[in-house]
Amino acid sequence: MTDFAAVFMDQAEASSHVQFVYDVPAGRIVFVNPAYEQVLHGHRDQVNEELPGLLARLHPDDRQFLARYWKLWVRGQMADEIEVRLLTPGQADQWFCVTPYCQRNGQEVVRVVGTLRDISAAKHYQQNADSFNTRKNATLEILSHDVSGAFVMVQQIAQYLHEEVTTPPESRVPEMLRVLETTSRNSVKMIRDLINIEFLASANTDLKRDRVEIGEALRPPLEELQRGQNLLGQHFSYSLPVEPVYVDLDQNKMTQVLTNLISNAIKFTPDGGQVAVAVEPCSDGVCIQVQDTGIGIPEAMQPYLFERFTKARRPGLRGEETTGLGLVLCKTIVEWHQGSLSVVSTEGKGSTFTIKIPRAELI
């Protein structure tokens, strides 16, 4: 029979991932494979002496997180893998995925066997992709409002000229004005359809939540919208938490929700009005508020806002069309995050949409 212990030892010795065995009663590492020296640049025979230095390099926001999970692992209560960061001066954070296995002697955990995978490249790639997507979506919203506004103005001027200007019987001016009006209307619809398709495509993908710092995750789209406020026609502002706050988030989906709520605020706020976003910790998690000084929502419509194809849908102040799907999808995505989406609105004074999501659980 094959000596499985020898096979697994050979596998550990050859692995490019750091593998270790921690003796719980002795309080020390009793085995670490050669990858330790390649990945963490230490010395295998000095791993216990080097361990405090490695732990000191943990990202400050990950220390309590790892410590609490470690206590659970050594008690044998759970074996979930987690992601942590190591700091290296002058370099990007080094990301690791830690996968534990607890070996028991009866009810007592005697060893924690773990694998450390360096996932830095994948993390940095994902962060760049997320940053690109959030900026892209914010830019699309800015351009859609700006370009839609121009087309709506052309449409309105064409309608006015058609009604007010008298032309000779054989003139083609009325026909040309109708073409201009129709083309402008269709162009506005095409732009909004593009934005809606983008949102629907994001909503229909599988939820992929990661532990992220909420301010860091939402800053890129908010910065982009603030840079574009001259094009939007409203005064746009935002605030983020002073201290880091971590949540389990599908960053792409949640930024799409935030962008959709801001887009609605812009649609129903006259030029010169205020649109503000506030992200702050609250007693039961994190609150994200999107507040505007727009026309508000009639009280009779409010009970139907989050219904599919809601009868509360209405065109924006600049003629923007709506499918009646935006808010129901926003609510669904927020609820996928174990959160809630609510609204307070007074007609003629504005609206405030509030997202509440729980903090990342530390157990």
mmCIF file of C-alpha atoms in Angstrom:
data_model
loop_
_atom_site.group_PDB
_atom_site.id
_atom_site.type_symbol
_atom_site.label_atom_id
_atom_site.label_comp_id
_atom_site.label_asym_id
_atom_site.label_seq_id
_atom_site.Cartn_x
_atom_site.Cartn_y
_atom_site.Cartn_z
ATOM 1 C CA MET A 1 0.000 0.000 0.000
ATOM 2 C CA THR A 2 1.225 3.473 -0.848
ATOM 3 C CA ASP A 3 2.689 5.389 2.069
ATOM 4 C CA PHE A 4 0.251 8.309 2.025
ATOM 5 C CA ALA A 5 2.142 10.228 4.726
ATOM 6 C CA ALA A 6 5.244 10.228 2.516
ATOM 7 C CA VAL A 7 3.183 11.293 -0.514
ATOM 8 C CA PHE A 8 1.659 14.241 1.322
ATOM 9 C CA MET A 9 5.020 15.222 2.758
ATOM 10 C CA ASP A 10 6.489 15.233 -0.753
ATOM 11 C CA GLN A 11 3.545 17.328 -1.926
ATOM 12 C CA ALA A 12 4.032 19.840 0.903
ATOM 13 C CA GLU A 13 7.756 20.091 0.239
ATOM 14 C CA ALA A 14 7.146 20.785 -3.466
ATOM 15 C CA SER A 15 4.178 23.148 -3.044
ATOM 16 C CA SER A 16 4.489 26.806 -4.024
ATOM 17 C CA HIS A 17 2.055 27.676 -1.209
ATOM 18 C CA VAL A 18 3.199 28.049 2.387
ATOM 19 C CA GLN A 19 2.073 25.040 4.446
ATOM 20 C CA PHE A 20 2.499 24.845 8.197
ATOM 21 C CA VAL A 21 1.583 22.773 11.243
ATOM 22 C CA TYR A 22 1.009 24.564 14.549
ATOM 23 C CA ASP A 23 1.142 22.529 17.772
ATOM 24 C CA VAL A 24 -1.569 24.083 19.948
ATOM 25 C CA PRO A 25 -0.520 22.696 23.380
ATOM 26 C CA ALA A 26 3.143 23.572 22.702
ATOM 27 C CA GLY A 27 2.243 26.983 21.213
ATOM 28 C CA ARG A 28 4.715 26.724 18.358
ATOM 29 C CA ILE A 29 5.032 25.862 14.669
ATOM 30 C CA VAL A 30 6.413 22.334 14.267
ATOM 31 C CA PHE A 31 6.545 22.245 10.475
ATOM 32 C CA VAL A 32 6.745 24.738 7.615
ATOM 33 C CA ASN A 33 7.580 23.885 4.008
ATOM 34 C CA PRO A 34 10.271 25.447 1.781
ATOM 35 C CA ALA A 35 7.756 27.837 0.207
ATOM 36 C CA TYR A 36 7.983 29.846 3.450
ATOM 37 C CA GLU A 37 11.438 30.995 2.413
ATOM 38 C CA GLN A 38 10.356 31.858 -1.148
ATOM 39 C CA VAL A 39 7.073 33.586 -0.286
ATOM 40 C CA LEU A 40 7.767 35.187 3.099
ATOM 41 C CA HIS A 41 11.558 35.419 2.765
ATOM 42 C CA GLY A 42 12.263 33.844 6.133
ATOM 43 C CA HIS A 43 14.262 30.840 7.331
ATOM 44 C CA ARG A 44 12.461 27.561 7.988
ATOM 45 C CA ASP A 45 14.567 26.699 11.027
ATOM 46 C CA GLN A 46 13.830 30.112 12.578
ATOM 47 C CA VAL A 47 10.119 30.314 11.854
ATOM 48 C CA ASN A 48 9.030 30.552 15.511
ATOM 49 C CA GLU A 49 11.532 33.329 16.182
ATOM 50 C CA GLU A 50 10.375 35.160 13.037
ATOM 51 C CA LEU A 51 6.650 34.721 13.705
ATOM 52 C CA PRO A 52 6.217 37.847 15.915
ATOM 53 C CA GLY A 53 7.798 39.968 13.179
ATOM 54 C CA LEU A 54 5.455 38.523 10.569
ATOM 55 C CA LEU A 55 2.416 39.180 12.770
ATOM 56 C CA ALA A 56 3.619 42.761 13.308
ATOM 57 C CA ARG A 57 3.447 43.228 9.525
ATOM 58 C CA LEU A 58 -0.255 42.380 9.448
ATOM 59 C CA HIS A 59 -2.386 45.239 8.171
ATOM 60 C CA PRO A 60 -3.738 47.045 11.306
ATOM 61 C CA ASP A 61 -7.327 46.493 10.171
ATOM 62 C CA ASP A 62 -6.721 42.719 9.845
ATOM 63 C CA ARG A 63 -5.092 42.007 13.207
ATOM 64 C CA GLN A 64 -8.249 41.738 15.299
ATOM 65 C CA PHE A 65 -9.956 39.955 12.422
ATOM 66 C CA LEU A 66 -7.291 37.219 12.254
ATOM 67 C CA ALA A 67 -6.960 36.988 16.051
ATOM 68 C CA ARG A 68 -10.659 36.224 16.484
ATOM 69 C CA TYR A 69 -10.665 33.601 13.773
ATOM 70 C CA TRP A 70 -7.520 32.029 15.209
ATOM 71 C CA LYS A 71 -9.249 31.630 18.592
ATOM 72 C CA LEU A 72 -12.092 29.830 16.845
ATOM 73 C CA TRP A 73 -9.728 27.575 14.908
ATOM 74 C CA VAL A 74 -7.771 26.451 17.981
ATOM 75 C CA ARG A 75 -11.095 25.677 19.674
ATOM 76 C CA GLY A 76 -12.139 23.704 16.593
ATOM 77 C CA GLN A 77 -15.312 25.727 16.143
ATOM 78 C CA MET A 78 -14.957 26.535 12.457
ATOM 79 C CA ALA A 79 -12.544 26.157 9.555
ATOM 80 C CA ASP A 80 -13.443 28.977 7.146
ATOM 81 C CA GLU A 81 -10.665 30.376 5.029
ATOM 82 C CA ILE A 82 -9.989 34.088 5.359
ATOM 83 C CA GLU A 83 -7.996 36.753 3.534
ATOM 84 C CA VAL A 84 -5.424 39.002 5.253
ATOM 85 C CA ARG A 85 -2.799 41.525 4.183
ATOM 86 C CA LEU A 86 0.880 41.838 5.042
ATOM 87 C CA LEU A 87 2.544 45.237 4.840
ATOM 88 C CA THR A 88 5.920 45.641 3.173
ATOM 89 C CA PRO A 89 7.497 49.138 3.284
ATOM 90 C CA GLY A 90 7.606 50.739 -0.138
ATOM 91 C CA GLN A 91 5.583 47.960 -1.777
ATOM 92 C CA ALA A 92 1.936 47.096 -2.376
ATOM 93 C CA ASP A 93 0.130 45.052 0.277
ATOM 94 C CA GLN A 94 0.719 41.322 0.039
ATOM 95 C CA TRP A 95 -2.589 39.416 0.157
ATOM 96 C CA PHE A 96 -2.867 35.888 1.566
ATOM 97 C CA CYS A 97 -5.700 33.406 1.751
ATOM 98 C CA VAL A 98 -5.399 31.277 4.903
ATOM 99 C CA THR A 99 -7.070 27.841 4.778
ATOM 100 C CA PRO A 100 -7.021 25.977 8.127
ATOM 101 C CA TYR A 101 -7.621 22.381 9.148
ATOM 102 C CA CYS A 102 -7.987 21.415 12.803
ATOM 103 C CA GLN A 103 -6.627 18.039 13.994
ATOM 104 C CA ARG A 104 -8.316 16.760 17.147
ATOM 105 C CA ASN A 105 -7.509 14.350 19.914
ATOM 106 C CA GLY A 106 -10.988 13.591 21.161
ATOM 107 C CA GLN A 107 -12.607 16.976 21.759
ATOM 108 C CA GLU A 108 -9.316 18.841 21.982
ATOM 109 C CA VAL A 109 -7.671 20.524 18.993
ATOM 110 C CA VAL A 110 -4.021 19.521 19.083
ATOM 111 C CA ARG A 111 -2.817 20.943 15.760
ATOM 112 C CA VAL A 112 -3.865 23.607 13.305
ATOM 113 C CA VAL A 113 -2.693 22.688 9.828
ATOM 114 C CA GLY A 114 -2.806 25.573 7.411
ATOM 115 C CA THR A 115 -2.092 26.693 3.868
ATOM 116 C CA LEU A 116 -1.124 30.263 2.969
ATOM 117 C CA ARG A 117 -1.755 31.131 -0.676
ATOM 118 C CA ASP A 118 -0.341 34.369 -2.030
ATOM 119 C CA ILE A 119 -3.318 35.901 -3.871
ATOM 120 C CA SER A 120 -1.778 39.352 -4.320
ATOM 121 C CA ALA A 121 -1.801 39.296 -8.125
ATOM 122 C CA ALA A 122 -5.451 38.222 -8.285
ATOM 123 C CA LYS A 123 -6.432 40.799 -5.651
ATOM 124 C CA HIS A 124 -4.659 43.679 -7.364
ATOM 125 C CA TYR A 125 -6.168 42.640 -10.705
ATOM 126 C CA GLN A 126 -9.643 42.510 -9.146
ATOM 127 C CA GLN A 127 -9.154 45.867 -7.450
ATOM 128 C CA ASN A 128 -8.101 47.444 -10.759
ATOM 129 C CA ALA A 129 -11.087 45.851 -12.528
ATOM 130 C CA ASP A 130 -13.484 47.036 -9.801
ATOM 131 C CA SER A 131 -12.010 50.538 -9.902
ATOM 132 C CA PHE A 132 -12.348 50.634 -13.699
ATOM 133 C CA ASN A 133 -15.955 49.385 -13.550
ATOM 134 C CA THR A 134 -17.011 51.875 -10.905
ATOM 135 C CA ARG A 135 -15.439 54.804 -12.743
ATOM 136 C CA LYS A 136 -16.913 53.577 -16.026
ATOM 137 C CA ASN A 137 -20.424 53.363 -14.560
ATOM 138 C CA ALA A 138 -20.152 56.808 -12.963
ATOM 139 C CA THR A 139 -18.846 58.287 -16.220
ATOM 140 C CA LEU A 140 -21.706 56.689 -18.163
ATOM 141 C CA GLU A 141 -24.205 58.281 -15.776
ATOM 142 C CA ILE A 142 -22.594 61.701 -16.126
ATOM 143 C CA LEU A 143 -22.506 61.496 -19.923
ATOM 144 C CA SER A 144 -26.025 60.088 -20.137
ATOM 145 C CA HIS A 145 -27.469 63.002 -18.153
ATOM 146 C CA ASP A 146 -25.401 65.565 -20.026
ATOM 147 C CA VAL A 147 -26.091 64.201 -23.518
ATOM 148 C CA SER A 148 -29.724 63.370 -22.712
ATOM 149 C CA GLY A 149 -30.220 66.920 -21.525
ATOM 150 C CA ALA A 150 -28.963 68.268 -24.841
ATOM 151 C CA PHE A 151 -31.240 65.957 -26.844
ATOM 152 C CA VAL A 152 -34.240 66.843 -24.668
ATOM 153 C CA MET A 153 -33.559 70.531 -25.281
ATOM 154 C CA VAL A 154 -33.401 69.936 -29.055
ATOM 155 C CA GLN A 155 -36.666 67.974 -28.831
ATOM 156 C CA GLN A 156 -38.395 70.764 -26.908
ATOM 157 C CA ILE A 157 -37.152 73.447 -29.329
ATOM 158 C CA ALA A 158 -38.375 71.362 -32.278
ATOM 159 C CA GLN A 159 -41.796 71.013 -30.637
ATOM 160 C CA TYR A 160 -41.947 74.749 -29.974
ATOM 161 C CA LEU A 161 -40.975 75.658 -33.523
ATOM 162 C CA HIS A 162 -43.478 73.148 -34.935
ATOM 163 C CA GLU A 163 -46.267 74.808 -32.944
ATOM 164 C CA GLU A 164 -45.238 78.433 -33.267
ATOM 165 C CA VAL A 165 -43.720 78.851 -36.733
ATOM 166 C CA THR A 166 -45.988 79.295 -39.733
ATOM 167 C CA THR A 167 -44.563 77.811 -42.934
ATOM 168 C CA PRO A 168 -45.665 77.875 -46.591
ATOM 169 C CA PRO A 169 -47.889 74.950 -47.712
ATOM 170 C CA GLU A 170 -45.122 73.217 -49.680
ATOM 171 C CA SER A 171 -42.442 73.714 -47.052
ATOM 172 C CA ARG A 172 -40.599 70.675 -45.703
ATOM 173 C CA VAL A 173 -39.813 72.476 -42.437
ATOM 174 C CA PRO A 174 -42.643 70.761 -40.453
ATOM 175 C CA GLU A 175 -41.438 67.340 -41.627
ATOM 176 C CA MET A 176 -37.846 68.162 -40.746
ATOM 177 C CA LEU A 177 -38.899 69.387 -37.299
ATOM 178 C CA ARG A 178 -40.793 66.121 -36.701
ATOM 179 C CA VAL A 179 -37.694 64.151 -37.740
ATOM 180 C CA LEU A 180 -35.573 66.252 -35.373
ATOM 181 C CA GLU A 181 -38.053 65.732 -32.539
ATOM 182 C CA THR A 182 -38.308 61.973 -33.141
ATOM 183 C CA THR A 183 -34.555 61.538 -33.485
ATOM 184 C CA SER A 184 -33.944 63.415 -30.238
ATOM 185 C CA ARG A 185 -36.558 61.363 -28.379
ATOM 186 C CA ASN A 186 -35.123 58.096 -29.713
ATOM 187 C CA SER A 187 -31.591 59.176 -28.835
ATOM 188 C CA VAL A 188 -32.592 59.854 -25.228
ATOM 189 C CA LYS A 189 -34.256 56.434 -25.072
ATOM 190 C CA MET A 190 -31.187 54.736 -26.552
ATOM 191 C CA ILE A 191 -28.894 56.357 -23.982
ATOM 192 C CA ARG A 192 -31.108 55.318 -21.074
ATOM 193 C CA ASP A 193 -31.477 51.813 -22.507
ATOM 194 C CA LEU A 194 -27.686 51.512 -22.528
ATOM 195 C CA ILE A 195 -27.510 52.466 -18.843
ATOM 196 C CA ASN A 196 -30.396 50.120 -17.960
ATOM 197 C CA ILE A 197 -28.794 47.201 -19.806
ATOM 198 C CA GLU A 198 -25.552 47.801 -17.910
ATOM 199 C CA PHE A 199 -27.412 47.804 -14.588
ATOM 200 C CA LEU A 200 -29.473 44.719 -15.447
ATOM 201 C CA ALA A 201 -26.351 42.840 -16.553
ATOM 202 C CA SER A 202 -24.685 43.628 -13.223
ATOM 203 C CA ALA A 203 -27.759 42.597 -11.235
ATOM 204 C CA ASN A 204 -28.036 39.256 -13.033
ATOM 205 C CA THR A 205 -24.508 38.069 -12.228
ATOM 206 C CA ASP A 206 -23.774 35.907 -9.179
ATOM 207 C CA LEU A 207 -23.162 37.706 -5.905
ATOM 208 C CA LYS A 208 -19.457 37.800 -5.019
ATOM 209 C CA ARG A 209 -18.875 39.363 -1.630
ATOM 210 C CA ASP A 210 -15.487 40.303 -0.227
ATOM 211 C CA ARG A 211 -14.482 41.983 3.013
ATOM 212 C CA VAL A 212 -13.795 45.575 1.922
ATOM 213 C CA GLU A 213 -13.398 48.965 3.555
ATOM 214 C CA ILE A 214 -16.593 50.828 2.631
ATOM 215 C CA GLY A 215 -14.961 54.236 2.112
ATOM 216 C CA GLU A 216 -12.247 52.789 -0.107
ATOM 217 C CA ALA A 217 -14.848 50.870 -2.132
ATOM 218 C CA LEU A 218 -17.214 53.797 -2.750
ATOM 219 C CA ARG A 219 -14.708 56.634 -3.115
ATOM 220 C CA PRO A 220 -13.922 56.124 -6.884
ATOM 221 C CA PRO A 221 -17.498 56.530 -8.239
ATOM 222 C CA LEU A 222 -18.227 59.382 -5.828
ATOM 223 C CA GLU A 223 -15.049 61.201 -6.862
ATOM 224 C CA GLU A 224 -15.972 60.723 -10.522
ATOM 225 C CA LEU A 225 -19.470 62.127 -9.976
ATOM 226 C CA GLN A 226 -18.082 65.091 -8.066
ATOM 227 C CA ARG A 227 -15.656 65.834 -10.907
ATOM 228 C CA GLY A 228 -18.597 65.756 -13.317
ATOM 229 C CA GLN A 229 -20.948 67.947 -11.271
ATOM 230 C CA ASN A 230 -20.539 70.887 -13.697
ATOM 231 C CA LEU A 231 -22.016 68.674 -16.417
ATOM 232 C CA LEU A 232 -24.774 67.344 -14.165
ATOM 233 C CA GLY A 233 -26.239 70.754 -13.356
ATOM 234 C CA GLN A 234 -26.539 70.088 -9.599
ATOM 235 C CA HIS A 235 -24.197 70.633 -6.672
ATOM 236 C CA PHE A 236 -22.904 67.189 -5.729
ATOM 237 C CA SER A 237 -21.103 66.373 -2.471
ATOM 238 C CA TYR A 238 -20.219 63.310 -0.433
ATOM 239 C CA SER A 239 -18.736 62.302 2.916
ATOM 240 C CA LEU A 240 -17.066 59.046 3.998
ATOM 241 C CA PRO A 241 -16.270 57.575 7.430
ATOM 242 C CA VAL A 242 -13.208 58.985 9.178
ATOM 243 C CA GLU A 243 -12.238 55.561 10.553
ATOM 244 C CA PRO A 244 -12.131 52.382 8.415
ATOM 245 C CA VAL A 245 -15.389 50.427 8.403
ATOM 246 C CA TYR A 246 -15.407 46.931 6.900
ATOM 247 C CA VAL A 247 -18.361 45.251 5.215
ATOM 248 C CA ASP A 248 -18.894 42.080 3.200
ATOM 249 C CA LEU A 249 -19.677 43.579 -0.198
ATOM 250 C CA ASP A 250 -20.091 42.765 -3.846
ATOM 251 C CA GLN A 251 -18.385 45.991 -4.827
ATOM 252 C CA ASN A 252 -19.626 46.137 -8.418
ATOM 253 C CA LYS A 253 -23.252 45.517 -7.505
ATOM 254 C CA MET A 254 -23.310 47.933 -4.585
ATOM 255 C CA THR A 255 -21.651 50.744 -6.544
ATOM 256 C CA GLN A 256 -24.247 50.173 -9.277
ATOM 257 C CA VAL A 257 -26.983 50.524 -6.646
ATOM 258 C CA LEU A 258 -25.411 53.734 -5.346
ATOM 259 C CA THR A 259 -24.976 55.120 -8.864
ATOM 260 C CA ASN A 260 -28.603 54.277 -9.692
ATOM 261 C CA LEU A 261 -29.887 56.094 -6.600
ATOM 262 C CA ILE A 262 -27.726 59.122 -7.401
ATOM 263 C CA SER A 263 -28.954 59.026 -11.000
ATOM 264 C CA ASN A 264 -32.564 59.121 -9.775
ATOM 265 C CA ALA A 265 -31.749 62.030 -7.468
ATOM 266 C CA ILE A 266 -30.230 63.932 -10.395
ATOM 267 C CA LYS A 267 -33.228 63.169 -12.635
ATOM 268 C CA PHE A 268 -35.692 64.696 -10.180
ATOM 269 C CA THR A 269 -33.613 67.629 -8.917
ATOM 270 C CA PRO A 270 -33.762 70.938 -10.844
ATOM 271 C CA ASP A 271 -30.565 72.575 -12.046
ATOM 272 C CA GLY A 272 -28.795 74.281 -9.171
ATOM 273 C CA GLY A 273 -30.206 71.851 -6.601
ATOM 274 C CA GLN A 274 -28.268 69.743 -4.128
ATOM 275 C CA VAL A 275 -27.462 66.014 -4.264
ATOM 276 C CA ALA A 276 -25.444 64.667 -1.317
ATOM 277 C CA VAL A 277 -24.205 61.230 -0.297
ATOM 278 C CA ALA A 278 -23.270 60.437 3.307
ATOM 279 C CA VAL A 279 -21.612 57.149 4.285
ATOM 280 C CA GLU A 280 -21.297 56.639 8.034
ATOM 281 C CA PRO A 281 -21.255 53.912 10.666
ATOM 282 C CA CYS A 282 -24.484 53.353 12.575
ATOM 283 C CA SER A 283 -25.465 51.160 15.503
ATOM 284 C CA ASP A 284 -26.415 48.141 13.422
ATOM 285 C CA GLY A 285 -23.892 48.502 10.587
ATOM 286 C CA VAL A 286 -23.218 51.107 7.907
ATOM 287 C CA CYS A 287 -25.669 53.684 6.545
ATOM 288 C CA ILE A 288 -25.438 55.129 3.031
ATOM 289 C CA GLN A 289 -27.765 58.071 2.452
ATOM 290 C CA VAL A 290 -28.524 59.683 -0.905
ATOM 291 C CA GLN A 291 -30.271 62.989 -0.292
ATOM 292 C CA ASP A 292 -31.580 65.531 -2.789
ATOM 293 C CA THR A 293 -33.464 68.824 -2.818
ATOM 294 C CA GLY A 294 -35.602 67.779 -5.777
ATOM 295 C CA ILE A 295 -39.315 67.642 -6.421
ATOM 296 C CA GLY A 296 -39.879 64.775 -4.008
ATOM 297 C CA ILE A 297 -42.186 61.794 -4.363
ATOM 298 C CA PRO A 298 -45.961 62.184 -4.001
ATOM 299 C CA GLU A 299 -47.183 60.383 -0.887
ATOM 300 C CA ALA A 300 -49.623 58.293 -2.927
ATOM 301 C CA MET A 301 -46.729 56.870 -4.997
ATOM 302 C CA GLN A 302 -44.406 55.976 -2.124
ATOM 303 C CA PRO A 303 -45.957 52.581 -1.207
ATOM 304 C CA TYR A 304 -45.309 51.361 -4.799
ATOM 305 C CA LEU A 305 -41.731 52.574 -5.302
ATOM 306 C CA PHE A 306 -40.083 49.185 -4.798
ATOM 307 C CA GLU A 307 -42.537 47.160 -6.875
ATOM 308 C CA ARG A 308 -41.523 45.561 -10.161
ATOM 309 C CA PHE A 309 -42.673 47.740 -13.106
ATOM 310 C CA THR A 310 -44.051 50.095 -10.473
ATOM 311 C CA LYS A 311 -46.902 52.403 -11.331
ATOM 312 C CA ALA A 312 -44.922 55.070 -9.455
ATOM 313 C CA ARG A 313 -42.510 55.439 -12.371
ATOM 314 C CA ARG A 314 -42.451 58.786 -14.126
ATOM 315 C CA PRO A 315 -40.142 60.633 -16.524
ATOM 316 C CA GLY A 316 -37.337 62.790 -15.153
ATOM 317 C CA LEU A 317 -37.404 66.564 -15.208
ATOM 318 C CA ARG A 318 -35.439 66.531 -18.473
ATOM 319 C CA GLY A 319 -37.581 63.862 -20.119
ATOM 320 C CA GLU A 320 -35.523 60.834 -18.984
ATOM 321 C CA GLU A 321 -37.531 57.655 -19.339
ATOM 322 C CA THR A 322 -37.682 54.876 -16.736
ATOM 323 C CA THR A 323 -38.370 51.137 -16.869
ATOM 324 C CA GLY A 324 -39.751 50.870 -13.349
ATOM 325 C CA LEU A 325 -37.086 48.265 -12.545
ATOM 326 C CA GLY A 326 -34.302 50.375 -11.025
ATOM 327 C CA LEU A 327 -35.484 50.659 -7.428
ATOM 328 C CA VAL A 328 -36.728 47.088 -7.139
ATOM 329 C CA LEU A 329 -33.340 45.832 -8.354
ATOM 330 C CA CYS A 330 -31.571 48.168 -5.917
ATOM 331 C CA LYS A 331 -33.664 46.823 -3.050
ATOM 332 C CA THR A 332 -33.047 43.229 -4.120
ATOM 333 C CA ILE A 333 -29.262 43.701 -4.284
ATOM 334 C CA VAL A 334 -29.210 45.433 -0.885
ATOM 335 C CA GLU A 335 -31.247 42.593 0.638
ATOM 336 C CA TRP A 336 -28.781 40.073 -0.864
ATOM 337 C CA HIS A 337 -26.270 41.840 1.416
ATOM 338 C CA GLN A 338 -28.628 41.272 4.422
ATOM 339 C CA GLY A 339 -29.401 44.977 4.327
ATOM 340 C CA SER A 340 -32.371 47.269 3.814
ATOM 341 C CA LEU A 341 -33.328 50.142 1.503
ATOM 342 C CA SER A 342 -35.847 52.768 2.595
ATOM 343 C CA VAL A 343 -36.978 56.242 1.563
ATOM 344 C CA VAL A 344 -38.282 59.382 3.228
ATOM 345 C CA SER A 345 -39.664 62.018 0.881
ATOM 346 C CA THR A 346 -41.717 65.188 1.004
ATOM 347 C CA GLU A 347 -43.216 66.481 -2.219
ATOM 348 C CA GLY A 348 -41.570 69.742 -3.233
ATOM 349 C CA LYS A 349 -38.727 69.363 -0.711
ATOM 350 C CA GLY A 350 -36.725 66.342 -1.819
ATOM 351 C CA SER A 351 -36.020 62.704 -0.978
ATOM 352 C CA THR A 352 -33.586 60.699 1.122
ATOM 353 C CA PHE A 353 -32.864 57.060 0.259
ATOM 354 C CA THR A 354 -31.085 55.109 2.998
ATOM 355 C CA ILE A 355 -29.168 51.859 2.568
ATOM 356 C CA LYS A 356 -28.277 49.941 5.724
ATOM 357 C CA ILE A 357 -25.901 46.990 5.557
ATOM 358 C CA PRO A 358 -24.241 45.070 8.405
ATOM 359 C CA ARG A 359 -20.572 45.394 9.214
ATOM 360 C CA ALA A 360 -18.262 42.518 8.363
ATOM 361 C CA GLU A 361 -18.791 39.986 11.121
ATOM 362 C CA LEU A 362 -15.863 39.479 13.457
ATOM 363 C CA ILE A 363 -17.668 36.632 15.304
#
